[in-house]
mmCIF file of C-alpha atoms and ligand atoms in Angstrom:
data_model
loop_
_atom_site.group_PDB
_atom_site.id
_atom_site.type_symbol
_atom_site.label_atom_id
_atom_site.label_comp_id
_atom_site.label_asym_id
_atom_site.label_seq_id
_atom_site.Cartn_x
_atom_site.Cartn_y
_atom_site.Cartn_z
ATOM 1 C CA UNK A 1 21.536 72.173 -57.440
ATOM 2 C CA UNK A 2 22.743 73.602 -54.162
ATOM 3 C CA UNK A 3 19.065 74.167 -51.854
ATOM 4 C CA UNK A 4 20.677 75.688 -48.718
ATOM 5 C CA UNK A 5 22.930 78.954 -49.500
ATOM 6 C CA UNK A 6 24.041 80.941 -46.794
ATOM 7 C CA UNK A 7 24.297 85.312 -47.582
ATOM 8 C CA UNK A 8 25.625 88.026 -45.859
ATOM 9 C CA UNK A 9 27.042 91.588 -47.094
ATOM 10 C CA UNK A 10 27.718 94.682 -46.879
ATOM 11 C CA UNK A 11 25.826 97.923 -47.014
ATOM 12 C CA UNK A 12 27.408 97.872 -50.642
ATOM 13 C CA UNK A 13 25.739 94.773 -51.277
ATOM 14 C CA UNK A 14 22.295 94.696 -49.703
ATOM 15 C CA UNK A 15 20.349 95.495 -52.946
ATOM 16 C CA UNK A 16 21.947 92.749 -55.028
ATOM 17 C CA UNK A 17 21.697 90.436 -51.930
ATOM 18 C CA UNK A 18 17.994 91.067 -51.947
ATOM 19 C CA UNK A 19 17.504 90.525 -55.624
ATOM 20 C CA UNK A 20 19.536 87.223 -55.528
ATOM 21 C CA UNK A 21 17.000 86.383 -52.551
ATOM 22 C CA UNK A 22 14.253 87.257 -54.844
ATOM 23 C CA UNK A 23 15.457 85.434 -58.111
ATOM 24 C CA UNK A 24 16.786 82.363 -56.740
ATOM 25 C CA UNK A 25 13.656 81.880 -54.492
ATOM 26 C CA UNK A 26 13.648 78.103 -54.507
ATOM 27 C CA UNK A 27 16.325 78.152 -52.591
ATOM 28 C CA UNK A 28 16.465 78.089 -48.411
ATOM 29 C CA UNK A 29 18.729 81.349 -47.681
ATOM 30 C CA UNK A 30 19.945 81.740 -44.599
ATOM 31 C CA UNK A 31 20.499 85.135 -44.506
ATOM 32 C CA UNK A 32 23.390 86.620 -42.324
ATOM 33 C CA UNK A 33 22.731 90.178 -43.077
ATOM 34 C CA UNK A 34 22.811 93.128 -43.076
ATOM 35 C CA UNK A 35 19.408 93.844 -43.670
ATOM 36 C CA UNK A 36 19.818 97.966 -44.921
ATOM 37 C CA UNK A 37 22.121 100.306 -47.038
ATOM 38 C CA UNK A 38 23.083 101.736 -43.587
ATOM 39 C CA UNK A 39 27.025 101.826 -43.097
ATOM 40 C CA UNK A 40 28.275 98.374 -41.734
ATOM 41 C CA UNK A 41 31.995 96.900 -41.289
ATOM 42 C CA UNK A 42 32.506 94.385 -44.282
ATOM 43 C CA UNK A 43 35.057 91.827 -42.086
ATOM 44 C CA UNK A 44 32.128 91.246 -39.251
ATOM 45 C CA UNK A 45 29.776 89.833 -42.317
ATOM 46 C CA UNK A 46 32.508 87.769 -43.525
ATOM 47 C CA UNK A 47 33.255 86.592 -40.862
ATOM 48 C CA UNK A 48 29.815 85.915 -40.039
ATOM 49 C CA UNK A 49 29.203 83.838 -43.177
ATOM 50 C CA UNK A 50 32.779 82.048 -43.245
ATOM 51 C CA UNK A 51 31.394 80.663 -39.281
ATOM 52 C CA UNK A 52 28.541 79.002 -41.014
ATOM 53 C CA UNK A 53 30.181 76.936 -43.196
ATOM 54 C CA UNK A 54 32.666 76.022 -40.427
ATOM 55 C CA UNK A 55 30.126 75.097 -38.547
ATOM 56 C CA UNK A 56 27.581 73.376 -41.377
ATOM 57 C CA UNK A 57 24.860 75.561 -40.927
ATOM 58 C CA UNK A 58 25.501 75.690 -45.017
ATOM 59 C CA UNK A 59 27.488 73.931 -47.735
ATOM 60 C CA UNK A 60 27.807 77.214 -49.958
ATOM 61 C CA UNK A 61 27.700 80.525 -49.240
ATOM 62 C CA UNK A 62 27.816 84.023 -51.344
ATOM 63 C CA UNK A 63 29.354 87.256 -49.660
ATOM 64 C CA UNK A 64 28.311 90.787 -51.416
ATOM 65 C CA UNK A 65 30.330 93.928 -50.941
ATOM 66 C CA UNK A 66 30.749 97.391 -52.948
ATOM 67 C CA UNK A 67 33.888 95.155 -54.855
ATOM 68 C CA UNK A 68 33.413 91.957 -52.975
ATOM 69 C CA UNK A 69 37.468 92.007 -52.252
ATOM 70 C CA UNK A 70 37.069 92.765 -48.787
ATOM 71 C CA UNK A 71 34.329 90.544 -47.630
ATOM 72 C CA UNK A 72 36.234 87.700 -49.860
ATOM 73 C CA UNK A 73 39.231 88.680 -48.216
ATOM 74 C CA UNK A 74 37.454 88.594 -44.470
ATOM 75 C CA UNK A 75 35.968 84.877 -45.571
ATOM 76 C CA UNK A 76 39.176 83.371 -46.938
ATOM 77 C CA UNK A 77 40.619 83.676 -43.286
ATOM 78 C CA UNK A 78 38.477 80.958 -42.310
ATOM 79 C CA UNK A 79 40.351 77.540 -43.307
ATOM 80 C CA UNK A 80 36.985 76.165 -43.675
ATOM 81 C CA UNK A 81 36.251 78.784 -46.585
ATOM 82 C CA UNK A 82 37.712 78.850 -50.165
ATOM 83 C CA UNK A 83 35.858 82.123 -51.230
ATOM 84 C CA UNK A 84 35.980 82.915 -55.013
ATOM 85 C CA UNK A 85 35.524 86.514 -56.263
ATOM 86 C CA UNK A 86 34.368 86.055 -59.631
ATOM 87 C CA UNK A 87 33.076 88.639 -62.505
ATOM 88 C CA UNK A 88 31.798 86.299 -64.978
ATOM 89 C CA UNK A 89 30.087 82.926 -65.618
ATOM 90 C CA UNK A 90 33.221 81.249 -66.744
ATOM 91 C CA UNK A 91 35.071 82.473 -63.633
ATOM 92 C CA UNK A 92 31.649 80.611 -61.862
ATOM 93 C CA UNK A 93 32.449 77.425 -64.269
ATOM 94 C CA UNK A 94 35.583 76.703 -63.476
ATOM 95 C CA UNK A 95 36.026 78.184 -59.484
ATOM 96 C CA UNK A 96 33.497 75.196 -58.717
ATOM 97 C CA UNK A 97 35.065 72.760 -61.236
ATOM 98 C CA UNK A 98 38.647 73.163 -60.037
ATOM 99 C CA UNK A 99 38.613 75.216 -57.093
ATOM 100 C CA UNK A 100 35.389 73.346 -55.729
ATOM 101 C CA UNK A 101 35.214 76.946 -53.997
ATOM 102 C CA UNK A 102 32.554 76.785 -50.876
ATOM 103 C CA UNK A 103 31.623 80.738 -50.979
ATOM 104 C CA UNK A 104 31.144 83.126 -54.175
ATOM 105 C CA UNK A 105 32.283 86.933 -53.514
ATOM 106 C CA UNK A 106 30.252 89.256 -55.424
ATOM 107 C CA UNK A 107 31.322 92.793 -56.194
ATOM 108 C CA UNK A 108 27.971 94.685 -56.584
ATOM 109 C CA UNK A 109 29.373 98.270 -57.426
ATOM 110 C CA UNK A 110 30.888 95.846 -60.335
ATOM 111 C CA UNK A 111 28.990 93.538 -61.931
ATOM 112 C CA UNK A 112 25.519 94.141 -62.982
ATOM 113 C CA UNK A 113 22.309 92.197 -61.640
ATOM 114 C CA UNK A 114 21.727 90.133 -64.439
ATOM 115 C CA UNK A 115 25.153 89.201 -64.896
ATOM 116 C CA UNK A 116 25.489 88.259 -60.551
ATOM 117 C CA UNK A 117 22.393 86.313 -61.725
ATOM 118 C CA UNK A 118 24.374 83.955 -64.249
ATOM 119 C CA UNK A 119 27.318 83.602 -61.741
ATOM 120 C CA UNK A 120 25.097 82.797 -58.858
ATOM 121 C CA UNK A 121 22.992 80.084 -60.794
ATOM 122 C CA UNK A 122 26.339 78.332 -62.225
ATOM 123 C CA UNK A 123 27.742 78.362 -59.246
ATOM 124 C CA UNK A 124 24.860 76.577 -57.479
ATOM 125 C CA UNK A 125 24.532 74.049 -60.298
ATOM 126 C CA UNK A 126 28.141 73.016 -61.422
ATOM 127 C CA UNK A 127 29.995 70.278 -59.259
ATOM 128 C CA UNK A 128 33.789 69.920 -58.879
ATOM 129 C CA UNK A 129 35.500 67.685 -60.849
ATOM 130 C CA UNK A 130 37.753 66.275 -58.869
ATOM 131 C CA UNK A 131 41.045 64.269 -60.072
ATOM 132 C CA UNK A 132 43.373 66.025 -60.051
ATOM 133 C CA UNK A 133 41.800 69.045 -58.729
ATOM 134 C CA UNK A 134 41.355 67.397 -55.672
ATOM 135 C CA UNK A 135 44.695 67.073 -54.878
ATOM 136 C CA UNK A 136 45.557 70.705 -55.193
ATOM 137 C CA UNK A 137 42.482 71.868 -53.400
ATOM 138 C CA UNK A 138 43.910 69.624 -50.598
ATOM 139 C CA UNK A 139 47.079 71.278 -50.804
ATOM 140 C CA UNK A 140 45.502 74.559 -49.963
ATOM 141 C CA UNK A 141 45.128 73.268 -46.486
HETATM 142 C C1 RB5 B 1 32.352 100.003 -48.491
HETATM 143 O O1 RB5 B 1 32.266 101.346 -48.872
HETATM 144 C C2 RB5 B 1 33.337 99.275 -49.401
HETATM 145 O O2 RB5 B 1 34.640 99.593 -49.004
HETATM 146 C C3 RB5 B 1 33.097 97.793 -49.330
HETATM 147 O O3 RB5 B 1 31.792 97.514 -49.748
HETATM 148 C C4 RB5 B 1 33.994 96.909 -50.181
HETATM 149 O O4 RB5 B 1 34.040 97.343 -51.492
HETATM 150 C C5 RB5 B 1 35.309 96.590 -49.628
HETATM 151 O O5 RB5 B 1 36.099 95.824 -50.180
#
């Protein structure tokens, strides 16, 4: 289980960022922002989050935006970053298992709460496999 999770979104996805905060409440968030549904640039909060993990402030990270293309987009420019916009659990399952993807992208205007719920907790809990994935994840560069 993952215990330190950097955040940050969008006015699209503050709500859902503050229910995740809520339901996941064991873990230590280190919350990027923005903190209201006042109109903010998605790339800056992408950005934001992708420098984190660069710098090791967090291992994972979860951007939220109205799709969560853009702020996925915005993250993935980071080398440090392989940001996974997923819909479902399975996409969850097998992002971390093959993908060993660093950041989840959440599209709030998308998927409902409970279902974000399910994605975030399997992507907190399920390692990478490694093997063979490993060598294409290094090939991503
Ligand atoms: C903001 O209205 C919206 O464009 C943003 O949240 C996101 O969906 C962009 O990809």
């Amino acid at each position: 289980m993952t215990k330190k999770c950097a955040i940050a979104c969008d006015h699209g996805g503050y709500h859902l960022k503050e229910a995740i905060k809520s339901r996941f409440a064991d873990i230590e968030w280190l919350d990027l922002g923005t903190d209201s549904d006042s109109s903010v640039d998605y790339p800056q909060y992408g950005q934001k989050l992708a420098a984190a993990i660069e710098n090791g402030e967090a291992e994972r990270g979860i951007v939220i935006c109205g799709t969560g293309i853009g702020i996925s987009i915005a993250a993935n420019r980071n080398k440090a970053v392989r940001a996974a916009l997923c819909t479902d659990v399975t996409m969850a399952r097998l992002t971390r298992q093959h993908n060993d993807a660093n950041v989840l992208a959440l599209g709030a205007r998308i998927v409902g709460e409970q279902v974000a719920f399910d994605i975030v907790e399997t992507f907190l809990n399920t390692e990478f496999e490694g093997g063979r994935h490993a060598r294409r994840v290094e090939q991503l560069g």
